[in-house]
Tab-separated table of C-alpha atoms in Angstrom:
chain	number	residue	atom	x	y	z
A	66	MET	CA	121.069	10.934	18.436
A	67	LYS	CA	119.860	7.622	19.861
A	68	LYS	CA	122.958	7.350	22.078
A	69	THR	CA	122.396	10.888	23.342
A	70	LEU	CA	118.822	10.128	24.322
A	71	LEU	CA	119.887	6.922	26.053
A	72	ALA	CA	122.538	8.841	27.995
A	73	LEU	CA	119.956	11.410	29.098
A	74	LEU	CA	117.308	8.878	30.049
A	75	PRO	CA	118.542	8.287	33.641
A	76	LEU	CA	118.583	12.037	34.242
A	77	LEU	CA	115.116	12.489	32.824
A	78	VAL	CA	113.770	9.676	35.020
A	79	SER	CA	115.416	11.108	38.140
A	80	GLY	CA	114.197	14.600	37.361
A	81	GLN	CA	117.690	16.096	37.543
A	82	LEU	CA	117.445	17.868	34.187
A	83	TRP	CA	114.083	19.350	35.135
A	84	ALA	CA	115.474	20.424	38.491
A	85	GLN	CA	118.405	22.137	36.827
A	86	SER	CA	116.119	23.954	34.428
A	87	GLY	CA	113.756	24.848	37.286
A	88	ALA	CA	116.633	26.187	39.391
A	89	GLU	CA	117.761	28.413	36.560
A	90	LEU	CA	114.204	29.683	36.059
A	91	ILE	CA	113.857	30.472	39.755
A	92	LYS	CA	117.190	32.291	39.736
A	93	ARG	CA	116.061	34.325	36.756
A	94	GLY	CA	112.767	35.027	38.529
A	95	GLU	CA	114.573	36.230	41.652
A	96	TYR	CA	116.514	38.771	39.604
A	97	LEU	CA	113.349	39.933	37.812
A	98	ALA	CA	111.366	40.193	41.050
A	99	ARG	CA	114.160	42.368	42.451
A	100	ALA	CA	114.185	44.553	39.347
A	101	ALA	CA	110.403	44.904	39.481
A	102	ASP	CA	110.569	45.701	43.232
A	103	CYS	CA	107.799	43.221	44.088
A	104	THR	CA	108.818	43.265	47.755
A	105	ALA	CA	108.020	46.957	48.233
A	106	CYS	CA	104.255	46.704	47.730
A	107	HIS	CA	103.618	43.063	48.607
A	108	THR	CA	105.370	42.882	51.983
A	109	ALA	CA	103.930	44.685	54.989
A	110	PRO	CA	106.373	46.504	57.285
A	111	GLY	CA	107.863	43.843	59.520
A	112	GLY	CA	105.752	41.149	57.852
A	113	PRO	CA	106.713	37.962	55.989
A	114	ALA	CA	108.016	38.328	52.451
A	115	PHE	CA	105.287	38.602	49.819
A	116	GLY	CA	102.546	38.078	52.429
A	117	GLY	CA	100.734	41.260	51.388
A	118	GLY	CA	99.279	43.984	53.564
A	119	TYR	CA	101.480	46.915	52.560
A	120	PRO	CA	99.302	50.080	52.566
A	121	VAL	CA	99.598	52.084	49.346
A	122	SER	CA	98.268	55.629	49.752
A	123	THR	CA	96.382	56.988	46.750
A	124	PRO	CA	94.285	60.143	46.223
A	125	PHE	CA	91.200	57.931	46.612
A	126	GLY	CA	92.164	56.022	49.743
A	127	VAL	CA	94.448	53.213	50.911
A	128	ILE	CA	94.936	50.163	48.699
A	129	TYR	CA	96.602	47.112	50.226
A	130	GLY	CA	99.229	45.104	48.405
A	131	THR	CA	98.027	41.533	47.957
A	132	ASN	CA	99.491	38.266	49.209
A	133	ILE	CA	101.561	36.883	46.314
A	134	SER	CA	103.197	34.069	48.256
A	135	ALA	CA	102.850	30.388	47.337
A	136	ASP	CA	99.892	29.911	49.692
A	137	LYS	CA	97.013	28.262	47.798
A	138	GLN	CA	94.233	29.886	49.804
A	139	TYR	CA	95.454	33.451	50.243
A	140	GLY	CA	98.291	33.722	47.721
A	141	ILE	CA	98.979	32.618	44.156
A	142	GLY	CA	99.657	28.949	44.870
A	143	GLY	CA	96.550	27.893	42.968
A	144	TRP	CA	96.889	30.318	40.056
A	145	SER	CA	97.443	29.134	36.506
A	146	ASP	CA	100.112	30.714	34.319
A	147	ASP	CA	97.480	32.556	32.286
A	148	GLU	CA	95.814	33.932	35.424
A	149	PHE	CA	99.108	35.249	36.787
A	150	VAL	CA	100.091	36.834	33.462
A	151	ALA	CA	96.648	38.463	33.183
A	152	ALA	CA	97.028	40.012	36.646
A	153	VAL	CA	100.554	41.330	36.062
A	154	ARG	CA	100.211	42.523	32.463
A	155	ASP	CA	96.497	43.241	32.062
A	156	GLY	CA	95.296	44.184	35.537
A	157	VAL	CA	92.727	41.392	35.740
A	158	GLY	CA	92.563	39.251	38.890
A	159	LYS	CA	92.118	35.494	39.176
A	160	ASP	CA	88.350	35.751	39.391
A	161	GLY	CA	88.101	38.352	36.649
A	162	GLN	CA	87.979	41.408	38.922
A	163	GLN	CA	89.568	44.599	37.676
A	164	LEU	CA	92.720	45.577	39.571
A	165	TYR	CA	93.514	49.111	40.642
A	166	PRO	CA	96.549	50.666	38.906
A	167	ALA	CA	98.337	50.902	42.258
A	168	MET	CA	99.527	47.615	40.785
A	169	PRO	CA	101.564	49.165	37.929
A	170	TYR	CA	100.274	46.916	35.164
A	171	ASP	CA	100.333	49.912	32.833
A	172	ALA	CA	104.138	49.460	32.989
A	173	PHE	CA	104.284	45.690	33.547
A	174	THR	CA	102.235	45.132	30.395
A	175	LYS	CA	105.513	45.798	28.566
A	176	MET	CA	107.175	42.757	30.168
A	177	SER	CA	107.592	39.529	28.218
A	178	ARG	CA	105.397	36.583	29.155
A	179	ALA	CA	108.515	34.516	29.829
A	180	ASP	CA	109.771	37.056	32.368
A	181	VAL	CA	106.396	37.217	34.126
A	182	LEU	CA	106.335	33.432	34.443
A	183	ALA	CA	109.911	33.402	35.750
A	184	ILE	CA	108.769	35.724	38.541
A	185	LYS	CA	105.886	33.346	39.257
A	186	ALA	CA	108.308	30.418	39.484
A	187	TYR	CA	110.432	32.346	41.981
A	188	LEU	CA	107.441	33.329	44.123
A	189	LEU	CA	106.158	29.760	44.235
A	190	ALA	CA	109.573	28.618	45.430
A	191	GLN	CA	109.360	30.927	48.478
A	192	PRO	CA	107.612	30.078	51.777
A	193	ALA	CA	103.819	30.227	51.663
A	194	VAL	CA	102.220	32.854	53.900
A	195	ALA	CA	98.808	31.802	55.202
A	196	GLN	CA	97.283	35.193	55.873
A	197	ALA	CA	94.540	37.141	54.187
A	198	THR	CA	95.187	40.518	52.593
A	199	PRO	CA	93.455	43.415	54.401
A	200	GLN	CA	90.319	44.505	52.603
A	201	THR	CA	90.692	47.528	50.326
A	202	ASP	CA	87.649	49.674	51.073
A	203	LEU	CA	87.514	52.808	48.952
A	204	ALA	CA	84.635	55.266	49.031
A	205	PHE	CA	81.993	55.241	46.298
A	206	PRO	CA	82.388	55.351	43.302
A	207	PHE	CA	86.026	54.199	43.506
A	208	ASN	CA	84.985	50.951	45.185
A	209	GLN	CA	83.266	49.897	41.958
A	210	ARG	CA	86.007	47.888	40.323
A	211	TRP	CA	84.097	47.495	37.068
A	212	GLY	CA	84.713	51.199	36.564
A	213	MET	CA	88.376	50.386	35.945
A	214	ARG	CA	87.324	49.227	32.474
A	215	PHE	CA	86.658	52.875	31.614
A	216	TRP	CA	89.963	53.940	33.193
A	217	LYS	CA	91.766	51.403	31.033
A	218	TRP	CA	89.964	52.640	27.924
A	219	PHE	CA	91.489	56.091	28.482
A	220	ASN	CA	94.827	55.217	30.055
A	221	PHE	CA	95.954	51.669	29.342
A	222	THR	CA	97.689	50.450	26.192
A	223	PRO	CA	98.488	46.754	26.577
A	224	GLY	CA	101.411	45.223	24.755
A	225	GLU	CA	104.896	43.837	25.208
A	226	LEU	CA	107.812	46.215	24.649
A	227	ARG	CA	109.674	45.311	21.484
A	228	PRO	CA	113.353	46.149	20.892
A	229	ASP	CA	114.179	49.173	18.741
A	230	ALA	CA	116.509	47.926	16.009
A	231	THR	CA	117.893	51.435	15.485
A	232	GLN	CA	119.279	51.564	19.031
A	233	SER	CA	122.072	49.691	20.792
A	234	ALA	CA	121.560	46.572	22.893
A	235	GLN	CA	122.511	48.598	25.991
A	236	TRP	CA	119.888	51.263	25.223
A	237	ASN	CA	117.217	48.615	24.662
A	238	GLN	CA	118.117	46.892	27.930
A	239	GLY	CA	117.904	50.222	29.757
A	240	ARG	CA	114.562	50.985	28.153
A	241	TYR	CA	113.141	47.592	29.203
A	242	LEU	CA	114.331	48.121	32.766
A	243	VAL	CA	113.144	51.736	33.051
A	244	GLU	CA	109.850	51.448	31.172
A	245	ALA	CA	108.762	47.936	32.177
A	246	LEU	CA	110.525	46.163	35.039
A	247	ALA	CA	111.540	49.052	37.299
A	248	HIS	CA	108.391	50.973	36.217
A	249	CYS	CA	110.128	54.309	36.859
A	250	GLY	CA	107.372	56.236	35.084
A	251	THR	CA	104.791	55.077	37.616
A	252	CYS	CA	106.191	57.572	40.117
A	253	HIS	CA	108.214	59.967	37.973
A	254	THR	CA	105.601	60.762	35.299
A	255	PRO	CA	102.844	63.284	36.091
A	256	ARG	CA	99.233	62.127	35.969
A	257	THR	CA	96.374	63.359	33.816
A	258	LEU	CA	92.928	64.337	35.105
A	259	THR	CA	91.898	60.688	34.811
A	260	MET	CA	95.014	59.657	36.801
A	261	GLY	CA	96.747	57.969	33.902
A	262	MET	CA	100.405	58.614	33.125
A	263	ASP	CA	100.824	61.722	30.964
A	264	GLN	CA	103.103	60.269	28.306
A	265	ASP	CA	103.635	63.703	26.744
A	266	LYS	CA	105.533	64.563	29.934
A	267	ALA	CA	107.175	61.213	30.574
A	268	PHE	CA	109.570	61.274	33.554
A	269	ALA	CA	108.956	64.990	34.186
A	270	GLY	CA	108.114	64.364	37.840
A	271	GLY	CA	105.121	63.042	39.752
A	272	ASP	CA	103.098	63.882	42.845
A	273	LEU	CA	102.988	60.924	45.249
A	274	GLY	CA	100.901	62.653	47.889
A	275	GLY	CA	103.408	62.987	50.697
A	276	TRP	CA	106.379	63.043	48.349
A	277	VAL	CA	107.472	64.451	45.012
A	278	ALA	CA	109.107	62.065	42.549
A	279	TYR	CA	111.506	64.449	40.846
A	280	ASN	CA	111.995	65.131	37.156
A	281	ILE	CA	114.475	62.574	35.778
A	282	THR	CA	114.624	63.827	32.191
A	283	PRO	CA	117.896	65.324	30.873
A	284	ASP	CA	116.769	68.926	31.503
A	285	ARG	CA	119.703	70.671	33.219
A	286	ASN	CA	117.673	72.643	35.755
A	287	ALA	CA	114.610	70.534	36.518
A	288	GLY	CA	116.061	67.112	35.783
A	289	ILE	CA	119.336	65.199	35.657
A	290	GLY	CA	120.947	66.974	32.718
A	291	SER	CA	123.909	68.104	34.812
A	292	TRP	CA	124.541	64.601	36.188
A	293	SER	CA	127.246	62.408	34.699
A	294	GLN	CA	126.616	58.825	33.660
A	295	GLN	CA	128.489	57.611	36.740
A	296	ASP	CA	126.551	59.961	39.029
A	297	LEU	CA	123.338	58.261	37.942
A	298	VAL	CA	124.775	54.781	38.368
A	299	ASP	CA	126.107	55.608	41.851
A	300	TYR	CA	122.771	57.084	42.918
A	301	LEU	CA	120.775	54.094	41.710
A	302	LYS	CA	123.220	51.744	43.415
A	303	SER	CA	123.646	53.484	46.772
A	304	GLY	CA	120.939	56.131	47.028
A	305	GLN	CA	123.429	58.948	47.461
A	306	VAL	CA	125.827	61.117	45.497
A	307	PRO	CA	127.648	63.742	47.614
A	308	GLY	CA	126.952	67.234	46.346
A	309	ARG	CA	123.864	66.097	44.434
A	310	ALA	CA	121.263	64.060	46.307
A	311	SER	CA	120.435	61.349	48.827
A	312	ALA	CA	117.375	59.128	48.529
A	313	SER	CA	114.455	59.271	50.932
A	314	GLY	CA	110.821	58.205	50.945
A	315	PRO	CA	109.672	55.909	48.110
A	316	MET	CA	112.973	56.341	46.262
A	317	ALA	CA	114.872	55.077	49.293
A	318	GLU	CA	112.604	52.026	49.294
A	319	ALA	CA	113.301	51.414	45.604
A	320	VAL	CA	117.048	51.570	46.220
A	321	GLU	CA	116.822	49.398	49.336
A	322	HIS	CA	114.609	46.631	47.947
A	323	SER	CA	115.531	46.682	44.286
A	324	LEU	CA	118.140	48.869	42.645
A	325	GLN	CA	121.093	48.107	44.932
A	326	TYR	CA	120.861	44.448	43.886
A	327	LEU	CA	120.999	45.037	40.138
A	328	PRO	CA	124.297	44.393	38.337
A	329	ASP	CA	126.256	47.470	37.287
A	330	ALA	CA	125.610	46.629	33.636
A	331	ASP	CA	121.872	47.100	34.257
A	332	LEU	CA	122.389	50.394	36.079
A	333	GLN	CA	124.631	51.649	33.271
A	334	ALA	CA	121.946	50.690	30.753
A	335	MET	CA	119.259	52.501	32.759
A	336	ALA	CA	121.415	55.625	32.910
A	337	VAL	CA	122.046	55.482	29.152
A	338	TYR	CA	118.327	55.284	28.453
A	339	LEU	CA	117.318	58.028	30.903
A	340	ARG	CA	119.900	60.375	29.414
A	341	SER	CA	118.317	59.804	25.985
A	342	VAL	CA	114.670	60.651	26.723
A	343	PRO	CA	113.309	64.107	25.791
A	344	ALA	CA	114.283	66.837	28.253
A	345	ILE	CA	111.312	68.560	29.888
A	346	ALA	CA	111.785	71.880	31.651
A	347	ASP	CA	109.991	73.295	34.680
A	348	GLU	CA	109.875	77.087	34.841
A	349	ARG	CA	109.840	76.984	38.638
A	350	GLN	CA	113.310	75.450	38.664
A	351	THR	CA	115.639	78.245	37.574
A	352	ARG	CA	118.883	76.372	38.251
A	353	PRO	CA	119.789	72.741	38.990
A	354	ARG	CA	118.332	71.521	42.291
A	355	ASP	CA	121.806	70.631	43.532
A	356	ARG	CA	123.266	74.074	42.777
A	357	TRP	CA	121.459	76.004	45.502
A	358	GLY	CA	122.725	77.226	48.855
A	359	ALA	CA	126.020	77.713	50.643
A	360	PRO	CA	127.465	77.210	54.148
A	361	SER	CA	125.979	79.552	56.710
A	362	GLN	CA	127.383	80.934	59.947
A	363	ASP	CA	123.955	82.171	61.039
A	364	VAL	CA	123.515	79.662	63.867
A	365	PHE	CA	126.849	80.513	65.487
A	366	ALA	CA	125.447	83.928	66.442
A	367	LEU	CA	122.912	82.223	68.713
A	368	ARG	CA	125.530	81.224	71.256
A	369	GLY	CA	124.796	83.043	74.500
A	370	SER	CA	121.802	84.857	72.997
A	371	ASP	CA	118.215	84.883	74.263
A	372	GLU	CA	116.826	84.046	70.820
A	373	HIS	CA	113.223	82.788	70.951
A	374	PRO	CA	113.321	78.963	71.076
A	375	GLN	CA	110.819	78.570	68.231
A	376	THR	CA	112.656	80.408	65.457
A	377	GLY	CA	114.006	78.438	62.526
A	378	ALA	CA	117.594	79.068	63.572
A	379	THR	CA	117.131	77.780	67.121
A	380	LEU	CA	115.112	74.785	65.920
A	381	PHE	CA	117.901	73.972	63.472
A	382	SER	CA	120.548	74.356	66.160
A	383	GLY	CA	118.683	72.077	68.563
A	384	ASN	CA	117.578	69.364	66.134
A	385	CYS	CA	119.724	69.334	62.993
A	386	ALA	CA	123.156	70.839	63.611
A	387	THR	CA	124.543	67.846	65.526
A	388	CYS	CA	124.508	65.692	62.391
A	389	HIS	CA	124.404	68.192	59.537
A	390	GLY	CA	126.808	70.685	61.067
A	391	MET	CA	126.217	74.173	62.391
A	392	ASP	CA	127.068	75.477	58.929
A	393	GLY	CA	124.869	72.892	57.150
A	394	ALA	CA	127.861	71.337	55.385
A	395	GLY	CA	127.251	67.829	56.715
A	396	LYS	CA	129.709	65.653	58.592
A	397	GLY	CA	131.984	62.783	57.723
A	398	SER	CA	132.794	61.189	54.395
A	399	GLY	CA	132.001	58.002	52.577
A	400	PHE	CA	128.935	55.804	52.844
A	401	HIS	CA	127.881	56.840	56.362
A	402	ALA	CA	128.461	60.583	55.941
A	403	TYR	CA	125.707	62.972	56.998
A	404	PRO	CA	124.767	64.881	53.825
A	405	SER	CA	125.243	68.580	53.271
A	406	LEU	CA	122.047	70.634	53.289
A	407	PHE	CA	123.236	72.833	50.442
A	408	ASN	CA	124.004	71.486	46.980
A	409	HIS	CA	121.342	68.882	47.679
A	410	GLY	CA	118.462	67.926	45.405
A	411	SER	CA	115.792	68.031	48.110
A	412	THR	CA	116.633	71.415	49.654
A	413	GLY	CA	117.171	72.913	46.204
A	414	ALA	CA	113.716	71.963	44.931
A	415	ALA	CA	111.159	74.687	44.307
A	416	ASP	CA	108.613	72.559	46.190
A	417	GLY	CA	109.352	72.025	49.897
A	418	LYS	CA	107.208	68.887	50.267
A	419	ASN	CA	110.065	66.384	50.346
A	420	LEU	CA	112.000	68.417	52.891
A	421	VAL	CA	108.963	68.457	55.209
A	422	SER	CA	108.357	64.734	54.675
A	423	VAL	CA	111.972	63.940	55.519
A	424	ILE	CA	111.634	65.838	58.815
A	425	LEU	CA	108.341	64.077	59.562
A	426	ASN	CA	109.244	60.550	58.449
A	427	GLY	CA	113.005	60.457	58.781
A	428	VAL	CA	115.152	58.477	56.342
A	429	HIS	CA	115.870	54.777	56.291
A	430	ARG	CA	117.831	52.735	53.776
A	431	ASP	CA	118.883	49.234	54.769
A	432	MET	CA	121.813	48.724	52.422
A	433	ARG	CA	124.258	45.874	51.963
A	434	GLN	CA	127.058	48.201	53.177
A	435	GLY	CA	125.099	49.110	56.299
A	436	GLU	CA	122.109	51.094	57.492
A	437	ILE	CA	121.417	54.744	56.671
A	438	LEU	CA	119.159	56.318	59.273
A	439	MET	CA	117.789	59.739	60.114
A	440	PRO	CA	115.183	59.752	62.905
A	441	SER	CA	111.653	61.025	62.497
A	442	PHE	CA	110.868	64.293	64.277
A	443	ALA	CA	107.082	63.792	64.121
A	444	GLU	CA	106.889	63.192	67.879
A	445	GLU	CA	109.454	65.862	68.750
A	446	LEU	CA	108.187	68.885	66.824
A	447	ASN	CA	104.691	70.226	66.262
A	448	ASP	CA	103.346	71.282	62.874
A	449	ALA	CA	104.230	74.970	63.270
A	450	GLN	CA	107.761	74.097	64.353
A	451	ILE	CA	108.305	71.783	61.380
A	452	ALA	CA	107.001	74.450	59.010
A	453	GLU	CA	109.329	77.024	60.586
A	454	LEU	CA	112.305	74.668	60.443
A	455	SER	CA	111.637	73.646	56.849
A	456	ASN	CA	111.322	77.250	55.710
A	457	TYR	CA	114.534	78.162	57.513
A	458	VAL	CA	116.471	75.352	55.807
A	459	SER	CA	115.076	76.366	52.408
A	460	ARG	CA	116.005	80.028	52.908
A	461	GLN	CA	119.373	79.388	54.500
A	462	PHE	CA	120.699	76.382	52.597
A	463	GLY	CA	118.407	75.712	49.658
A	464	ASN	CA	115.876	77.213	47.285
A	465	PRO	CA	114.071	80.186	48.868
A	466	ALA	CA	111.091	79.554	46.575
A	467	ALA	CA	110.221	76.567	48.776
A	468	ALA	CA	110.152	78.626	51.998
A	469	ASP	CA	106.375	79.001	52.048
A	470	VAL	CA	105.331	75.896	53.975
A	471	SER	CA	102.455	76.411	56.415
A	472	ALA	CA	101.525	74.515	59.561
A	473	ASP	CA	98.339	73.363	57.829
A	474	GLN	CA	100.373	71.772	55.042
A	475	VAL	CA	102.511	69.963	57.594
A	476	ARG	CA	99.386	68.814	59.408
A	477	LYS	CA	98.017	67.275	56.224
A	478	LEU	CA	101.289	65.518	55.397
A	479	ARG	CA	101.407	64.163	58.946
A	480	ALA	CA	97.848	62.816	58.665
A	481	ASP	CA	98.421	61.325	55.205
A	482	ALA	CA	101.476	59.464	56.517
A	483	ASN	CA	99.495	58.246	59.563
A	484	LEU	CA	102.126	59.676	61.885
A	485	PRO	CA	101.624	60.334	65.621
A	486	ALA	CA	99.930	63.503	66.763
A	487	PRO	CA	102.328	66.403	67.337
A	488	PRO	CA	103.519	67.271	70.824
A	489	ALA	CA	101.611	69.871	72.802
A	490	VAL	CA	102.709	73.456	72.285
A	491	PRO	CA	104.271	74.914	75.461
A	492	GLN	CA	102.686	78.051	76.824
A	493	GLY	CA	104.081	81.166	75.187
A	494	ASP	CA	105.496	79.313	72.187
A	495	THR	CA	104.443	79.640	68.590
A	496	PRO	CA	101.128	77.748	68.145
């Protein structure tokens, strides 16, 4: 023992052993920060990593993601371990202020203290960003942070997630990833009247304002019950499964910033766990979302016709057919293929909100294999045109139940997403 200590003494003096341990901790923290998708809410579009400023839309106003860089004035550089753990797991800031649950501490509370501190070690090893976080300014009474104590009393159950000895190691790993780190329920679980997660309907789908986070329970019609294990893994990894779905909106961000970087073993574990949770049906969804629609020859009849330029068919022909095909079957194959509009989870949904939001916002996924991009049509089409186009796609290629979108609904989604004003309506066209 004495000889061992003597042999280690030079390393201890030089700090090499500490450095090795610290490097391993930072590496672990990088993986955990990826799994927890810290980048998505704590990095403003085009801004420095973890410098804060990302606007999170909520029903009560915009909440800005904070600076969690190593900066001592504006970030977490001066935070103690206990202060950081309290913020992540208990929703209590450095100075004791109550945090809004836009920070998903109701999921992160299930993380182990060791994992939270590994994330802190990783963040402190990144460049400091010396910029203040924009002020979150909600209307009364939501600007009274002390009121979050009452919200927590109704909706927050603190406590680390413990393994279930009756389940496999893979299932437990998937549960920890889904329930805690990846906080899937934050988006995919509906909210109660007090805006807490409705655990009786866990993963049955959530309303994100401009987007719907779909049901991911094993129900065959409303959820993922018809998906294979590998389908789920492929979707989490790449954001697309031909003939089923392609990710857009917040899900595209989760794939881009987080899920694509996880090892396949983690994605397999997540799929195993999701396939084991209780299935929850939705009476509006009468068949699987990816089993609606068929190719259509409708647009071909427009050639040489004097069809009004504002009908759904002509809008589709002029704006969508180049990439998605005149028959809606998509174009190409492999990673960069343009998806089919039938047998697709977004067009087959009973709610047309995601289809409208895709037209308004476009699609962007910056993947390791390359970039997936669909342009926004917010500056090309007015609200009535987008409503007409969305309803046409739903009737022609998807679920006709979703073909009831109005121009007013589009206008609200445009405003909520802070998108440019629509183009002027030409004289004689549909207002």
